[in-house]
Coordinates of C-alpha atoms in Angstrom, one line a residue:
Chain A
M5 CA 97.9 94.1 145.1
S6 CA 101.2 93.9 143.6
D7 CA 104.3 92.3 145.7
L8 CA 106.1 95.6 145.4
P9 CA 105.1 98.9 146.0
I10 CA 105.2 99.7 142.3
R11 CA 103.9 103.4 142.9
Q12 CA 106.6 103.9 145.4
L13 CA 108.7 102.6 142.8
K14 CA 107.5 104.6 140.0
E15 CA 107.9 107.8 141.8
M16 CA 111.6 107.1 142.8
S17 CA 112.2 105.8 138.7
L18 CA 111.3 109.5 137.7
N19 CA 113.8 111.0 139.8
V20 CA 116.4 109.5 137.9
K21 CA 114.4 109.8 134.1
K22 CA 116.3 112.9 132.9
P23 CA 120.1 112.0 132.9
H24 CA 122.3 114.2 135.0
R25 CA 125.6 114.4 133.9
L26 CA 129.2 115.7 135.5
P27 CA 131.5 116.8 133.3
D28 CA 134.4 117.2 135.5
A29 CA 133.8 113.2 136.5
D30 CA 136.7 111.4 137.6
V31 CA 135.9 107.9 136.6
V32 CA 132.7 106.6 134.4
A33 CA 131.6 102.9 134.2
K34 CA 128.7 101.8 132.0
M35 CA 126.9 98.3 132.3
D36 CA 124.2 96.8 131.4
N37 CA 122.0 93.9 131.6
P38 CA 121.7 92.0 128.7
L39 CA 118.3 89.9 129.9
C40 CA 116.3 92.9 129.6
G41 CA 118.7 96.2 128.2
D42 CA 119.0 97.6 131.3
E43 CA 121.7 100.3 130.4
V44 CA 123.1 102.4 133.6
L45 CA 126.3 104.8 133.3
I46 CA 127.4 106.4 136.5
E47 CA 130.0 109.0 136.8
L48 CA 131.5 110.1 140.0
K49 CA 133.7 112.8 141.3
M50 CA 136.2 111.8 143.8
V51 CA 137.7 113.9 147.1
D52 CA 140.2 112.1 149.7
G53 CA 139.0 108.9 148.4
K54 CA 135.3 109.0 148.9
V55 CA 132.5 110.2 146.5
A56 CA 132.1 114.0 146.3
A57 CA 129.4 113.7 143.2
I58 CA 127.6 111.5 141.3
G59 CA 126.6 112.0 137.3
Y60 CA 124.1 109.6 135.7
N61 CA 122.7 108.3 132.7
V62 CA 119.8 105.6 133.1
D63 CA 117.4 103.8 130.6
A64 CA 115.8 100.7 132.3
C65 CA 112.9 99.0 133.8
I66 CA 111.4 100.3 136.9
L67 CA 113.4 98.3 139.6
C68 CA 116.7 99.4 137.6
E69 CA 115.8 103.2 138.1
A70 CA 114.5 103.2 141.7
A71 CA 117.6 101.2 142.5
T72 CA 119.7 104.0 140.8
N73 CA 117.5 106.9 142.3
L74 CA 118.7 105.1 145.6
L75 CA 122.3 104.9 145.0
V76 CA 122.6 108.5 144.0
T77 CA 120.8 109.9 147.2
S78 CA 122.9 107.7 149.3
I79 CA 126.9 107.5 147.4
I80 CA 127.9 111.0 148.8
G81 CA 130.5 110.7 151.4
T82 CA 131.2 106.5 150.7
N83 CA 134.1 104.8 149.6
D84 CA 134.8 101.5 147.8
N85 CA 134.3 99.6 151.0
S86 CA 131.3 101.1 152.3
L87 CA 129.5 100.7 149.3
Q88 CA 130.5 97.4 148.5
A89 CA 129.0 96.6 152.0
R90 CA 125.9 98.1 151.1
Y91 CA 126.1 96.2 148.4
D92 CA 126.3 92.8 149.9
H93 CA 123.9 93.6 152.3
L94 CA 121.0 94.3 149.5
Q95 CA 121.9 91.1 147.6
S96 CA 121.5 89.0 150.7
L97 CA 118.2 90.7 151.4
L98 CA 117.4 89.8 147.7
T99 CA 118.1 86.6 148.0
G100 CA 116.4 86.2 151.2
Q101 CA 119.7 85.8 153.6
S102 CA 119.4 88.7 155.8
Q103 CA 116.6 90.7 157.4
C104 CA 116.3 94.2 156.0
D105 CA 117.9 96.7 158.2
D106 CA 118.7 99.5 155.8
Q107 CA 115.0 101.3 155.9
Q108 CA 116.1 102.4 152.1
F109 CA 116.4 98.8 151.0
A110 CA 113.1 98.0 152.0
V111 CA 111.1 99.2 149.1
F112 CA 112.9 96.4 147.4
K113 CA 111.7 93.6 150.1
G114 CA 109.1 92.2 147.6
A115 CA 111.7 90.9 145.2
V116 CA 112.8 88.1 147.1
N117 CA 110.4 86.0 145.2
Y118 CA 111.6 87.3 141.7
S119 CA 115.1 86.0 141.3
A120 CA 114.8 87.2 137.7
R121 CA 114.6 90.8 138.6
H122 CA 117.7 90.9 141.0
S123 CA 120.1 91.7 138.4
C124 CA 117.9 94.9 137.4
I125 CA 118.2 96.0 141.1
L126 CA 122.0 95.3 141.3
L127 CA 122.8 96.7 138.5
P128 CA 123.5 100.2 139.2
F129 CA 125.4 99.5 142.4
Q130 CA 127.9 97.0 140.4
T131 CA 128.0 100.2 137.9
A132 CA 128.9 102.4 140.8
L133 CA 131.4 100.0 142.2
K134 CA 133.1 99.3 138.9
A135 CA 134.1 103.1 138.7
L136 CA 135.1 103.3 142.2
Q137 CA 137.2 100.1 141.8
A138 CA 138.5 102.5 138.5
S139 CA 139.2 105.3 140.2
K140 CA 142.0 103.4 142.6
Chain B
M25 CA 83.9 69.8 113.1
S26 CA 85.0 72.4 115.8
F27 CA 88.2 72.5 117.4
D28 CA 88.0 71.4 121.1
V29 CA 90.4 73.2 123.3
T30 CA 89.5 71.5 126.4
A31 CA 90.7 68.3 125.2
I32 CA 94.1 69.5 123.8
R33 CA 94.2 71.3 127.0
K34 CA 93.8 67.7 129.2
H35 CA 96.6 66.4 127.4
F36 CA 98.6 69.3 129.2
P37 CA 98.6 68.6 133.0
S38 CA 101.0 71.6 134.0
L39 CA 98.5 74.1 132.8
A40 CA 96.2 73.1 135.7
Q41 CA 98.4 74.3 138.2
T42 CA 98.1 77.6 139.5
A43 CA 100.9 80.7 139.2
R44 CA 102.7 83.0 142.0
N45 CA 100.2 83.7 144.6
G46 CA 97.8 81.2 144.0
V47 CA 96.1 82.8 140.9
P48 CA 95.4 80.6 137.4
L49 CA 98.3 80.2 135.2
H50 CA 97.7 81.5 131.8
Y51 CA 101.0 80.4 129.7
L52 CA 101.6 82.5 126.8
D53 CA 105.6 82.1 126.5
N54 CA 105.4 79.6 123.9
A55 CA 107.8 80.4 121.7
A56 CA 110.4 80.2 124.2
T57 CA 108.9 76.8 125.4
T58 CA 105.9 75.1 125.4
Q59 CA 104.5 72.6 128.1
L60 CA 105.1 69.1 128.3
A61 CA 102.1 67.0 126.1
Q62 CA 101.2 64.1 128.5
S63 CA 102.2 61.4 125.9
A64 CA 105.5 62.6 126.1
L65 CA 105.9 62.6 129.6
D66 CA 104.4 59.3 129.5
A67 CA 106.8 57.9 126.9
Y68 CA 109.9 59.4 128.7
I69 CA 108.4 57.3 132.1
Q70 CA 108.2 54.0 130.2
Y71 CA 111.4 54.4 128.5
E72 CA 113.3 55.2 131.9
M73 CA 111.4 52.8 134.0
T74 CA 111.3 49.7 130.9
A75 CA 114.2 50.6 128.5
R76 CA 116.8 52.7 129.9
A77 CA 120.2 51.6 128.7
N78 CA 122.9 52.7 126.1
V79 CA 121.6 52.9 122.4
Q80 CA 123.7 50.8 119.7
R81 CA 126.3 49.3 122.4
G82 CA 124.9 46.4 124.0
S83 CA 123.5 43.5 123.3
H84 CA 121.4 42.4 126.5
Y85 CA 117.5 43.3 127.0
L86 CA 117.6 46.7 128.0
A87 CA 119.8 47.6 125.3
E88 CA 118.0 46.2 122.8
R89 CA 114.7 47.9 124.0
A90 CA 116.7 51.1 124.4
S91 CA 118.1 50.8 120.8
D92 CA 114.8 49.8 119.2
A93 CA 113.1 52.5 121.0
Y94 CA 115.5 55.3 119.9
A95 CA 115.7 54.0 116.0
A96 CA 111.5 54.3 116.4
A97 CA 112.0 57.7 117.5
R98 CA 114.2 58.4 114.6
V99 CA 111.5 57.0 111.8
S100 CA 108.8 59.2 114.1
V101 CA 110.8 62.5 113.5
G102 CA 111.3 61.5 109.6
R103 CA 107.8 61.0 109.2
Y104 CA 106.6 64.4 111.0
L105 CA 109.2 66.3 108.4
N106 CA 108.3 63.7 105.6
A107 CA 111.7 63.1 105.3
E108 CA 112.9 60.6 102.3
S109 CA 114.5 58.3 104.6
S110 CA 114.7 58.5 108.8
R111 CA 118.6 58.1 108.3
E112 CA 118.6 62.0 107.5
V113 CA 117.4 62.5 111.1
V114 CA 120.2 63.7 113.3
F115 CA 119.5 63.9 117.1
T116 CA 120.8 66.8 118.8
S117 CA 120.4 68.7 121.9
G118 CA 118.5 71.3 120.2
A119 CA 118.3 73.7 117.7
T120 CA 121.1 75.7 118.4
A121 CA 123.4 72.4 118.5
S122 CA 121.9 71.5 115.2
I123 CA 122.8 74.6 113.5
N124 CA 126.4 74.7 115.1
L125 CA 126.8 71.1 113.7
L126 CA 126.3 72.1 110.2
A127 CA 128.7 75.3 110.7
A128 CA 131.1 72.8 112.1
A129 CA 130.9 70.7 109.1
Y130 CA 130.8 74.1 106.8
R131 CA 134.3 75.0 108.4
G132 CA 136.3 73.1 105.9
L133 CA 134.4 73.8 103.1
L134 CA 134.2 77.9 103.1
K135 CA 136.8 79.9 101.7
E136 CA 138.0 83.2 101.4
G137 CA 135.6 85.0 98.9
D138 CA 132.7 82.7 99.8
E139 CA 129.4 84.2 100.7
V140 CA 126.8 83.2 103.6
L141 CA 123.6 84.6 103.7
V142 CA 121.3 85.6 107.0
S143 CA 118.8 87.9 107.7
A144 CA 118.1 90.7 109.7
A145 CA 115.4 88.5 111.3
E146 CA 117.5 85.5 112.8
H147 CA 117.3 84.1 116.5
H148 CA 120.7 84.4 117.4
S149 CA 121.3 80.6 117.2
N150 CA 121.3 81.3 113.5
F151 CA 123.0 84.5 113.3
L152 CA 126.6 83.9 115.7
P153 CA 127.6 80.4 114.3
W154 CA 127.7 82.0 110.8
Q155 CA 129.0 85.4 111.6
R156 CA 131.8 83.5 113.6
L157 CA 132.5 80.6 110.5
C158 CA 132.5 84.1 108.2
Q159 CA 135.0 85.6 110.7
E160 CA 137.2 82.6 111.0
S161 CA 137.1 81.3 107.2
G162 CA 137.4 84.4 105.4
A163 CA 134.2 84.4 103.9
A164 CA 131.5 87.1 103.7
L165 CA 128.6 87.0 106.1
K166 CA 125.8 89.0 104.2
V167 CA 122.6 89.9 105.8
L168 CA 119.2 90.5 104.2
P169 CA 117.5 93.5 105.7
I170 CA 114.2 93.8 106.9
L171 CA 111.6 96.4 106.0
P172 CA 110.2 98.8 108.3
D173 CA 106.9 96.4 109.3
G174 CA 109.8 93.7 110.1
T175 CA 109.4 91.4 107.0
L176 CA 112.3 90.3 105.3
D177 CA 113.2 92.7 102.5
M178 CA 112.3 90.1 99.5
A179 CA 113.1 92.6 96.7
A180 CA 116.6 92.8 97.6
L181 CA 117.2 89.3 97.7
P182 CA 118.6 88.9 94.2
S183 CA 121.1 91.9 95.0
Y184 CA 122.2 89.6 98.3
V185 CA 123.0 86.3 96.3
S186 CA 125.6 86.1 94.1
D187 CA 127.4 83.2 92.5
R188 CA 129.8 82.8 95.8
C189 CA 126.8 82.3 97.7
Q190 CA 127.1 78.6 99.4
L191 CA 124.7 78.7 102.0
I192 CA 121.4 80.7 102.8
A193 CA 120.6 80.2 106.3
I194 CA 117.3 81.6 107.1
T195 CA 114.1 81.4 109.8
H196 CA 111.4 79.9 108.8
C197 CA 109.3 81.6 111.1
S198 CA 110.4 84.7 113.2
N199 CA 110.6 84.6 116.9
V200 CA 109.6 88.5 117.2
T201 CA 107.0 88.9 114.6
G202 CA 105.6 85.5 113.8
N203 CA 106.2 86.0 110.2
I204 CA 106.8 83.0 108.2
T205 CA 109.5 83.0 105.5
D206 CA 108.8 83.1 101.6
V207 CA 110.7 79.9 101.5
A208 CA 110.3 79.2 97.9
S209 CA 111.8 82.3 96.8
I210 CA 114.6 81.8 99.0
V211 CA 115.3 78.2 97.2
R212 CA 114.9 79.3 94.3
I213 CA 117.5 82.1 94.3
A214 CA 119.6 79.8 95.7
K215 CA 119.3 77.0 93.6
S216 CA 119.7 79.4 90.7
V217 CA 123.4 80.1 92.3
G218 CA 124.4 76.5 93.3
A219 CA 123.4 77.3 97.4
Q220 CA 122.1 75.3 99.8
V221 CA 119.3 76.4 102.3
L222 CA 119.4 76.1 105.7
L223 CA 115.6 76.4 107.3
D224 CA 115.4 77.3 111.4
G225 CA 112.2 75.8 112.0
A226 CA 112.4 76.6 116.2
Q227 CA 109.1 78.5 115.6
M228 CA 107.5 76.4 113.1
A229 CA 107.3 73.1 114.6
Q230 CA 105.3 73.2 117.3
H231 CA 102.4 74.5 114.6
G232 CA 102.3 71.4 113.1
P233 CA 104.1 68.9 110.6
V234 CA 106.4 69.9 108.3
D235 CA 107.4 68.7 104.4
V236 CA 110.6 69.0 104.0
Q237 CA 110.7 67.7 100.7
A238 CA 108.1 69.6 99.5
L239 CA 109.9 73.2 100.8
G240 CA 112.7 72.0 98.6
I241 CA 115.7 73.0 101.3
D242 CA 118.6 71.0 102.2
Y243 CA 118.6 71.3 106.2
Y244 CA 116.1 71.8 108.4
V245 CA 116.4 71.8 112.6
F246 CA 114.1 72.5 115.3
S247 CA 113.9 72.0 119.3
G248 CA 111.9 69.5 121.2
H249 CA 111.4 71.8 124.1
K250 CA 109.0 74.2 121.5
C251 CA 106.8 71.4 120.5
F252 CA 105.8 69.9 123.8
A253 CA 108.4 67.7 124.1
P254 CA 111.2 67.7 127.0
N255 CA 114.7 70.1 127.2
G256 CA 117.5 68.9 125.9
V257 CA 116.7 67.3 122.4
G258 CA 116.3 69.0 119.0
V259 CA 116.8 67.6 115.6
F260 CA 119.1 68.5 112.6
W261 CA 117.8 66.8 109.2
A262 CA 119.7 67.1 106.0
R263 CA 119.0 65.9 102.7
E264 CA 120.7 62.0 102.3
E265 CA 123.5 62.7 99.7
L266 CA 124.3 65.9 101.6
L267 CA 124.4 64.4 105.1
A268 CA 126.6 61.8 103.5
Q269 CA 129.4 64.4 103.1
L270 CA 129.2 65.9 106.2
P271 CA 132.2 65.5 108.5
P272 CA 131.7 64.4 112.2
F273 CA 130.8 67.2 114.5
Q274 CA 132.6 65.6 117.5
V275 CA 134.1 62.5 118.1
G276 CA 133.9 60.0 121.0
G277 CA 131.9 56.7 121.4
G278 CA 128.8 55.4 119.4
M279 CA 129.8 57.1 116.2
V280 CA 132.9 54.7 115.2
N281 CA 133.7 51.5 113.7
Y282 CA 137.8 51.0 114.2
V283 CA 140.2 53.0 116.0
D284 CA 143.9 52.5 116.5
N285 CA 146.5 55.0 117.7
N286 CA 146.9 56.5 114.4
T287 CA 143.3 55.9 112.8
A288 CA 139.5 55.9 113.0
K289 CA 136.9 54.8 110.7
F290 CA 133.6 56.8 111.3
A291 CA 130.3 54.8 111.3
S292 CA 128.3 56.3 108.2
Y293 CA 125.4 58.5 109.2
P294 CA 123.3 59.7 111.3
H295 CA 125.4 57.8 113.8
Q296 CA 128.4 59.7 112.8
L297 CA 126.9 62.8 114.2
E298 CA 125.7 61.9 117.4
A299 CA 128.8 60.8 119.3
G300 CA 128.5 59.9 123.0
T301 CA 125.6 58.8 124.5
P302 CA 123.0 60.7 122.7
P303 CA 119.5 62.1 124.7
I304 CA 117.5 58.8 124.3
A305 CA 114.8 59.3 126.5
Q306 CA 114.5 62.5 125.5
A307 CA 114.3 61.6 121.9
V308 CA 111.7 59.0 122.5
A309 CA 109.8 62.0 124.3
L310 CA 110.0 63.9 121.2
A311 CA 108.6 61.2 119.2
A312 CA 105.5 60.4 121.4
A313 CA 105.0 64.5 121.1
L314 CA 104.9 64.3 117.4
E315 CA 103.0 61.2 116.8
W316 CA 100.7 62.7 119.1
M317 CA 100.6 66.0 117.0
Q318 CA 100.1 64.0 113.8
T319 CA 96.9 62.8 115.1
L320 CA 95.4 66.4 115.3
D321 CA 93.3 68.8 112.7
W322 CA 96.0 71.5 112.2
V323 CA 94.0 73.1 109.6
L324 CA 91.4 73.5 112.7
I325 CA 94.3 74.7 115.2
A326 CA 95.6 77.2 112.8
E327 CA 92.2 78.4 113.0
H328 CA 91.8 78.5 116.5
E329 CA 94.9 80.3 117.0
K330 CA 93.8 82.9 114.3
R331 CA 91.1 83.3 116.3
L332 CA 93.0 84.2 119.4
F333 CA 95.4 86.1 118.0
D334 CA 93.0 88.1 116.4
R335 CA 91.3 88.7 120.2
A336 CA 94.4 89.4 121.1
I337 CA 95.4 92.3 118.6
A338 CA 91.7 93.8 119.2
G339 CA 92.7 93.8 122.8
L340 CA 96.0 95.4 122.4
Q341 CA 94.9 98.0 119.9
T342 CA 93.0 100.0 122.6
I343 CA 96.0 100.7 124.3
T344 CA 96.8 103.8 123.8
D345 CA 100.2 104.7 121.7
I346 CA 101.0 100.7 121.9
R347 CA 103.4 99.9 118.9
L348 CA 102.5 96.2 117.9
L349 CA 105.7 94.9 115.5
G350 CA 105.8 93.1 112.2
R351 CA 103.4 93.2 110.1
L352 CA 99.8 91.5 111.5
D353 CA 97.8 92.0 107.8
E354 CA 97.0 88.6 106.0
V355 CA 101.0 88.2 105.8
E356 CA 101.5 84.4 106.6
R357 CA 102.5 84.4 110.4
H358 CA 102.1 82.4 113.5
S359 CA 100.2 83.7 116.5
L360 CA 102.8 85.5 118.3
I361 CA 102.8 89.2 119.1
S362 CA 105.4 91.4 120.3
F363 CA 104.3 95.0 121.7
T364 CA 106.0 98.0 123.1
L365 CA 104.6 101.0 125.0
P366 CA 106.1 104.4 125.3
S367 CA 107.6 104.9 128.6
I368 CA 107.3 101.5 130.3
H369 CA 109.5 99.1 129.9
P370 CA 109.0 95.2 128.7
H371 CA 109.9 93.7 131.6
D372 CA 107.6 96.1 134.5
I373 CA 104.8 94.5 132.2
C374 CA 105.8 91.4 132.4
H375 CA 106.5 91.7 135.8
I376 CA 103.0 93.0 136.5
L377 CA 101.2 90.2 134.2
D378 CA 103.4 87.4 136.1
E379 CA 101.6 88.7 139.3
Q380 CA 98.3 87.8 137.8
G381 CA 99.9 84.4 136.5
I382 CA 100.0 85.4 133.1
A383 CA 103.4 84.3 131.8
L384 CA 104.6 86.7 129.3
R385 CA 108.8 87.1 127.7
G386 CA 110.2 90.5 128.1
G387 CA 113.6 91.1 126.3
H388 CA 115.3 91.2 123.1
H389 CA 114.7 87.8 122.3
C390 CA 117.9 86.5 121.2
A391 CA 117.0 88.4 118.4
Q392 CA 119.3 91.7 118.9
P393 CA 120.1 92.7 115.4
L394 CA 116.2 92.1 114.4
L395 CA 114.7 94.4 117.0
R396 CA 117.8 97.0 116.0
A397 CA 116.7 97.0 112.9
M398 CA 113.4 97.5 114.4
Q399 CA 114.6 100.8 116.5
V400 CA 113.7 99.3 119.7
K401 CA 115.9 97.7 122.4
S402 CA 113.2 95.1 124.1
S403 CA 109.7 94.3 123.8
S404 CA 107.2 92.3 125.3
R405 CA 106.0 89.0 123.5
V406 CA 102.7 87.2 123.7
S407 CA 102.9 83.5 121.9
I408 CA 99.9 81.6 121.7
A409 CA 99.9 77.6 121.2
A410 CA 97.5 75.0 120.3
Y411 CA 96.2 74.5 124.3
N412 CA 95.7 78.3 124.7
D413 CA 92.1 79.1 125.3
V414 CA 89.8 82.4 125.3
A415 CA 90.5 82.8 129.0
D416 CA 94.2 83.0 128.6
I417 CA 93.7 85.8 125.9
D418 CA 91.4 87.4 127.9
A419 CA 93.1 87.1 131.2
F420 CA 96.2 88.8 129.2
I421 CA 94.2 91.7 127.8
N422 CA 93.1 92.5 131.4
G423 CA 96.2 92.0 133.0
M424 CA 97.4 94.7 130.0
T425 CA 95.1 97.0 131.5
R426 CA 96.1 96.9 135.0
A427 CA 99.7 96.6 133.9
V428 CA 99.4 100.3 132.0
E429 CA 97.0 101.8 134.6
V430 CA 100.0 100.8 137.6
L431 CA 103.1 102.1 135.5
T432 CA 102.0 105.0 134.0

């Protein structure tokens, strides 16, 4: 048995294997994780300060890809403040500072004891936040 | 006489611990850091408990004991390297610091038009100091390419070494492929144009004593933490006539004989290259590790490591579509294997193995130019040391089977 729901994470990662690009994106951000080579590209279409559409191209481990899947399925309608709040919540969950009250994040609950992998999970959110900040 | 790995393992108490989830530890990340030898730990504690003081400064009892222990450590390291004199040994914080020390010394020597040769197989530690130095000095950085199998393109070497070449800085053993460099050819061509040779021995020193005189090189570096000694200590070795010409890397206490408002007269080598309080306990422990290593039969250990390497290779080759990086035939090599699998990220493999107590490294191994040349972004790496046994390799192969099963 794994500490993480590997099968579930793998299924989530498969959802973002194929790039989904936004030709008319308003903002683009790209970040990588030098430790393991994860690369995440996020494109956002903004309407009234909120995310209206998202594009992505991710080449990473399954944790990073699963987190990307979680991001792209939940980001529509958020702004930088609400995404920052979700990011902070995810980070505090990973560091064991708060309980998980977001069912979507429960999949990463077992990662608490794997600090070296936290940056993989956080990378897509950091990239989206970077893009949102660039949209201001 | 057969090799008794059980006796070796007893010298490494940390190997007996359990890993995550309470499973037995199988430590196979020795190219990054080896476990600490009991003799090194004992020497460290003994020094801290009976001789802790600063060196080359005080005259009290503990200061003398500290200075004596530190001087003895220098002798031990010199013996391990077969240096002509222990004065040729400089203690640093690690191989990276040692290479930066030499790069700093070269700062005043290199000029526009000069050349420094490195290879595409270098660890960043032996790449970036020379890249930066060449950018600052106007010298050209030449990079000897690798062949598709990951070995250095030695046939191309003559076209990369001109009479403007001042230094060839090259790995003794690759931390990604395990291939050992043909040092004799490097030295021969360097001498033909009057260039000096630095060997990065970070991956070599854990596999037995080194003979710097027989190698015919000018500089050698390695780290304590990769040869059964503590973190925070490394070695810079240079031939004495070259060491005498190197300017101080850093200035401060312990490396100067006279100071006034405008001038300073520095101490002689090796002290002038060890500004500040050196890593005394670490150096003493490193010496203890090296002394212990010199009691071992390295021919038997090499055979033992080769058997484990062959067992690991045989197991890996049963995995569909696996790509083993580097040359695996009779080329001179040490026992580390880097590999990739299509559609499985190296960190995911390492994660599944880690859950089973198997410590592997995943990533670019601080060798991005090499991985790029082999057209991979990252890989998993298993690296074998003298204390590894068949159980480690079998656990690794079983772990790989499980990793492939759950990740595909």
